[in-house]
């Protein structure tokens, strides 16, 4: 495959194992002795020389760049896929990108860089780090890597692939390199040569879950937005790597809203054939046996043969997955049968958030659309310091389900083409109203055709109840196209047969005879072997059971009537008519009706029909732990049967912690008065048992004082003088004592600190208190800060 700067051209020759930028490509095969070649410094160039034995026209393998671009944009990322068409496979491979006309034995010969997507599948070659190879040798049918385009001025680039199986064969594609004109190139027109139209079904499988992507996974709000896209021509681009997101893409990427995107698509009505829409997924992942994967059908034609779509990964800043300009037209002028693509998320370039639930942070100026990588930001949920690949978050399957109009594909239809067109277009499960209660479908009947002629098969179900007579219920029978044994690739058939030609006339005019019919081989086995399927068959025929004047001529039997029972065992009948009465005028004795037993699906009780769950109620408390509930209603009628399903659910809820106010002990008893006569005071205290928490009320005072008055002091002169003398001596001795154990403060003298109180808790952290009270205020003092003091300290902080 060869690529050039702004021109990136893909090779569309018979072998797709080479791309060109413009893209000329080569794919190589050799025998397994390649593993035994001594690996030296020149091993990179030997990888390329192995391609010299490639066999022309070998089409089992393909090398493809996502979107089939015609030119590369310097610095942009492209997904490169190397695949094998079943039943082919490969065990090992080597992928390398070279500048045109370079051998690859020098570092400057290589162009751009590869980025690993899946480390379990791919790795860089240890002795040739610019090349990508397999991680483990095993059978595989596809690998993918990212290729980062080189800077401007590199010129044409050749992507080379070597595939290891049991035999290597070289394949070459020729593609010219488109030159650049003043750094700007027009995108070449890639015409589709297919005829008629084709109808496809897109099925989206979301694999993004907490199990696959555990880092910061958003448990409650994870989802995929509604899918939006379209089948369109090459003149319209919904989105592309290296381009800028439109307003519609931005609203899908940031809000999950497809409204603006659909409006933009419909404005391009001349370039768009079908608008693709599918429902959102809440949550992002559930097993397919619990919830059907979202799907949508669309059509393509010769001018509008590309399809693009996108869906938002929610919640996220602006992350999406999708396909851009997927070409469903083949180089053989046919329509692709099936596309399977694993998807990783890409950034729309409109928001700079780095986590699933980052706040809005618009990117100014807007950046280009690019794939996310594991090295974008350390806070990214996909971050890997070693730069590993991002695990795929989704898979999309696009299958062809019908072709209409005259087809002009160069290669004749094979069995897969025929079977693909016969595949039933399954009905959307949502087509059945919930007011219609059915039994399960019965197994499919045998095919009405025992040959490769198109036939049909049938299945049935029983309508058990119609809860709303104004809403019609769909049919109870379902039909599906089919072919007889030996006409499908599953049966090992390697040749394709035409339909049977109509039966020949019966060999007799009355009685039992024989008739025959023929068909021919449309496509012989590729290996040249003989086709073993029969080309002629015969069967008995009866024109008239008796060849006598009393015999009569009757028609063929008609179709069987519906079974008389809707479930369990019943009877069915079929009829035929008399075409010609006996020539002798007697009564016709031929049987004109037949009856036989028929079995319908088992009769079951009617299931419960319930409404969806309501929203959860408010929490039963305003703070702390509480309960919340939700309900649903029984919609089916009570007389249709009992329903044992729960109609109410309850779960615990947690709100912010409730405020806790300060808690105090009771006041202590008042102390004794500090004076034996005259005026004095006494105090009382209390301790803090619980500090305030979570915004609770603060603690009030813990010490109170009040005045007290003892008996009056005596006034006798002699006694008074004695008391003054005693008081003077007392003050002198107290002053000496205070100088040793008291504390001096401006304007007052304080008593010594009391002893620490007992700790309020034995463990888990409590508090202790001690006090210092004012002993004396100086009359001449002007200070007002002379107050009782308190100290608090932590205690018993060890855990309980």
PDB file of C-alpha atoms in Angstrom, residues 336-457:
ATOM      1  CA  UNK A 336     -19.716  -5.788   0.599  1.00  0.00           C
ATOM      2  CA  UNK A 337     -21.326  -8.693   2.461  1.00  0.00           C
ATOM      3  CA  UNK A 338     -20.224  -7.912   6.009  1.00  0.00           C
ATOM      4  CA  UNK A 339     -18.108  -5.429   7.970  1.00  0.00           C
ATOM      5  CA  UNK A 340     -17.048  -6.059  11.595  1.00  0.00           C
ATOM      6  CA  UNK A 341     -15.163  -3.230  13.303  1.00  0.00           C
ATOM      7  CA  UNK A 342     -13.960  -2.826  16.897  1.00  0.00           C
ATOM      8  CA  UNK A 343     -14.183   0.775  18.073  1.00  0.00           C
ATOM      9  CA  UNK A 344     -12.122   2.911  20.445  1.00  0.00           C
ATOM     10  CA  UNK A 345     -13.238   6.384  21.573  1.00  0.00           C
ATOM     11  CA  UNK A 346     -12.280   9.605  19.797  1.00  0.00           C
ATOM     12  CA  UNK A 347     -12.190  13.220  20.953  1.00  0.00           C
ATOM     13  CA  UNK A 348     -14.353  15.761  19.098  1.00  0.00           C
ATOM     14  CA  UNK A 349     -11.961  18.610  19.985  1.00  0.00           C
ATOM     15  CA  UNK A 350     -14.670  20.822  21.529  1.00  0.00           C
ATOM     16  CA  UNK A 351     -14.151  20.232  25.267  1.00  0.00           C
ATOM     17  CA  UNK A 352     -10.890  19.920  27.215  1.00  0.00           C
ATOM     18  CA  UNK A 353     -12.118  17.668  30.041  1.00  0.00           C
ATOM     19  CA  UNK A 354      -9.931  14.649  30.827  1.00  0.00           C
ATOM     20  CA  UNK A 355     -12.257  12.444  32.923  1.00  0.00           C
ATOM     21  CA  UNK A 356     -15.710  10.977  32.381  1.00  0.00           C
ATOM     22  CA  UNK A 357     -17.394  13.598  34.583  1.00  0.00           C
ATOM     23  CA  UNK A 358     -15.109  16.601  34.112  1.00  0.00           C
ATOM     24  CA  UNK A 359     -16.917  19.970  34.323  1.00  0.00           C
ATOM     25  CA  UNK A 360     -17.543  21.763  31.045  1.00  0.00           C
ATOM     26  CA  UNK A 361     -14.324  23.313  29.739  1.00  0.00           C
ATOM     27  CA  UNK A 362     -14.756  24.502  26.129  1.00  0.00           C
ATOM     28  CA  UNK A 363     -11.680  24.063  23.923  1.00  0.00           C
ATOM     29  CA  UNK A 364     -10.802  27.475  22.476  1.00  0.00           C
ATOM     30  CA  UNK A 365      -9.837  27.487  19.695  1.00  0.00           C
ATOM     31  CA  UNK A 366     -11.542  24.280  18.643  1.00  0.00           C
ATOM     32  CA  UNK A 367      -9.178  21.357  17.966  1.00  0.00           C
ATOM     33  CA  UNK A 368      -9.276  18.635  15.329  1.00  0.00           C
ATOM     34  CA  UNK A 369     -11.002  15.295  15.829  1.00  0.00           C
ATOM     35  CA  UNK A 370      -8.485  12.693  16.981  1.00  0.00           C
ATOM     36  CA  UNK A 371      -8.486   9.201  18.537  1.00  0.00           C
ATOM     37  CA  UNK A 372      -7.903   9.023  22.289  1.00  0.00           C
ATOM     38  CA  UNK A 373      -4.642   7.416  23.430  1.00  0.00           C
ATOM     39  CA  UNK A 374      -3.415   5.940  26.704  1.00  0.00           C
ATOM     40  CA  UNK A 375      -0.938   8.803  27.173  1.00  0.00           C
ATOM     41  CA  UNK A 376      -3.308  11.776  26.847  1.00  0.00           C
ATOM     42  CA  UNK A 377      -3.450  12.742  30.557  1.00  0.00           C
ATOM     43  CA  UNK A 378      -2.607  11.021  33.864  1.00  0.00           C
ATOM     44  CA  UNK A 379      -6.182  11.579  35.083  1.00  0.00           C
ATOM     45  CA  UNK A 380      -7.711  10.028  31.969  1.00  0.00           C
ATOM     46  CA  UNK A 381      -9.618   6.766  32.605  1.00  0.00           C
ATOM     47  CA  UNK A 382      -7.633   5.273  29.692  1.00  0.00           C
ATOM     48  CA  UNK A 383      -4.214   6.380  30.978  1.00  0.00           C
ATOM     49  CA  UNK A 384      -1.352   3.895  30.847  1.00  0.00           C
ATOM     50  CA  UNK A 385       2.147   5.193  31.673  1.00  0.00           C
ATOM     51  CA  UNK A 386       3.604   2.508  29.409  1.00  0.00           C
ATOM     52  CA  UNK A 387       1.558   3.719  26.455  1.00  0.00           C
ATOM     53  CA  UNK A 388      -0.395   0.500  25.987  1.00  0.00           C
ATOM     54  CA  UNK A 389      -3.413   0.178  23.740  1.00  0.00           C
ATOM     55  CA  UNK A 390      -6.896   1.263  24.766  1.00  0.00           C
ATOM     56  CA  UNK A 391      -9.277  -1.663  25.180  1.00  0.00           C
ATOM     57  CA  UNK A 392     -12.038  -1.453  22.581  1.00  0.00           C
ATOM     58  CA  UNK A 393     -15.300  -0.073  23.971  1.00  0.00           C
ATOM     59  CA  UNK A 394     -17.715  -1.198  21.254  1.00  0.00           C
ATOM     60  CA  UNK A 395     -18.101  -3.303  18.133  1.00  0.00           C
ATOM     61  CA  UNK A 396     -20.217  -2.528  15.080  1.00  0.00           C
ATOM     62  CA  UNK A 397     -21.426  -5.183  12.642  1.00  0.00           C
ATOM     63  CA  UNK A 398     -22.757  -4.145   9.224  1.00  0.00           C
ATOM     64  CA  UNK A 399     -24.440  -6.964   7.314  1.00  0.00           C
ATOM     65  CA  UNK A 400     -25.984  -6.940   3.851  1.00  0.00           C
ATOM     66  CA  UNK A 401     -29.554  -8.199   4.046  1.00  0.00           C
ATOM     67  CA  UNK A 402     -30.871  -7.587   0.518  1.00  0.00           C
ATOM     68  CA  UNK A 403     -30.006  -6.443  -2.991  1.00  0.00           C
ATOM     69  CA  UNK A 404     -32.479  -4.823  -5.365  1.00  0.00           C
ATOM     70  CA  UNK A 405     -32.378  -4.143  -9.064  1.00  0.00           C
ATOM     71  CA  UNK A 406     -30.098  -5.650 -11.686  1.00  0.00           C
ATOM     72  CA  UNK A 407     -26.613  -6.373 -10.335  1.00  0.00           C
ATOM     73  CA  UNK A 408     -23.443  -6.035 -12.418  1.00  0.00           C
ATOM     74  CA  UNK A 409     -20.740  -7.478 -10.183  1.00  0.00           C
ATOM     75  CA  UNK A 410     -17.824  -8.831 -12.207  1.00  0.00           C
ATOM     76  CA  UNK A 411     -17.325 -11.891 -10.014  1.00  0.00           C
ATOM     77  CA  UNK A 412     -20.330 -14.279 -10.117  1.00  0.00           C
ATOM     78  CA  UNK A 413     -22.376 -14.628  -6.966  1.00  0.00           C
ATOM     79  CA  UNK A 414     -21.083 -17.251  -4.582  1.00  0.00           C
ATOM     80  CA  UNK A 415     -23.057 -19.169  -1.977  1.00  0.00           C
ATOM     81  CA  UNK A 416     -22.481 -16.442   0.612  1.00  0.00           C
ATOM     82  CA  UNK A 417     -24.036 -13.849  -1.716  1.00  0.00           C
ATOM     83  CA  UNK A 418     -27.121 -15.975  -2.279  1.00  0.00           C
ATOM     84  CA  UNK A 419     -27.551 -16.830   1.396  1.00  0.00           C
ATOM     85  CA  UNK A 420     -27.043 -13.172   2.355  1.00  0.00           C
ATOM     86  CA  UNK A 421     -29.897 -12.145   0.074  1.00  0.00           C
ATOM     87  CA  UNK A 422     -32.081 -14.907   1.507  1.00  0.00           C
ATOM     88  CA  UNK A 423     -31.369 -13.883   5.105  1.00  0.00           C
ATOM     89  CA  UNK A 424     -34.577 -12.793   6.811  1.00  0.00           C
ATOM     90  CA  UNK A 425     -35.076  -9.202   7.766  1.00  0.00           C
ATOM     91  CA  UNK A 426     -35.856  -9.742  11.410  1.00  0.00           C
ATOM     92  CA  UNK A 427     -38.624  -7.737  12.923  1.00  0.00           C
ATOM     93  CA  UNK A 428     -37.787  -5.186  15.578  1.00  0.00           C
ATOM     94  CA  UNK A 429     -38.854  -6.543  18.941  1.00  0.00           C
ATOM     95  CA  UNK A 430     -40.452  -3.194  19.686  1.00  0.00           C
ATOM     96  CA  UNK A 431     -43.015  -3.815  16.894  1.00  0.00           C
ATOM     97  CA  UNK A 432     -45.045  -5.962  19.288  1.00  0.00           C
ATOM     98  CA  UNK A 433     -47.268  -3.773  21.513  1.00  0.00           C
ATOM     99  CA  UNK A 434     -46.990  -4.535  25.200  1.00  0.00           C
ATOM    100  CA  UNK A 435     -50.772  -4.899  25.315  1.00  0.00           C
ATOM    101  CA  UNK A 436     -50.495  -8.090  23.211  1.00  0.00           C
ATOM    102  CA  UNK A 437     -49.561 -11.184  25.230  1.00  0.00           C
ATOM    103  CA  UNK A 438     -48.089 -14.037  23.149  1.00  0.00           C
ATOM    104  CA  UNK A 439     -46.679 -17.479  23.792  1.00  0.00           C
ATOM    105  CA  UNK A 440     -43.105 -18.204  22.715  1.00  0.00           C
ATOM    106  CA  UNK A 441     -42.452 -18.862  19.018  1.00  0.00           C
ATOM    107  CA  UNK A 442     -42.597 -22.499  17.986  1.00  0.00           C
ATOM    108  CA  UNK A 443     -39.493 -24.037  16.316  1.00  0.00           C
ATOM    109  CA  UNK A 444     -39.083 -23.328  12.572  1.00  0.00           C
ATOM    110  CA  UNK A 445     -40.688 -25.863  10.292  1.00  0.00           C
ATOM    111  CA  UNK A 446     -38.675 -27.703   7.653  1.00  0.00           C
ATOM    112  CA  UNK A 447     -37.969 -25.747   4.447  1.00  0.00           C
ATOM    113  CA  UNK A 448     -40.646 -26.166   1.794  1.00  0.00           C
ATOM    114  CA  UNK A 449     -37.837 -26.646  -0.749  1.00  0.00           C
ATOM    115  CA  UNK A 450     -35.600 -29.697  -0.572  1.00  0.00           C
ATOM    116  CA  UNK A 451     -33.364 -28.284  -3.326  1.00  0.00           C
ATOM    117  CA  UNK A 452     -31.423 -25.071  -3.934  1.00  0.00           C
ATOM    118  CA  UNK A 453     -34.627 -23.462  -5.183  1.00  0.00           C
ATOM    119  CA  UNK A 454     -35.915 -20.728  -2.927  1.00  0.00           C
ATOM    120  CA  UNK A 455     -38.494 -21.953  -0.451  1.00  0.00           C
ATOM    121  CA  UNK A 456     -39.911 -20.828   2.858  1.00  0.00           C
ATOM    122  CA  UNK A 457     -40.330 -22.098   6.383  1.00  0.00           C
TER     123      UNK A 457
END
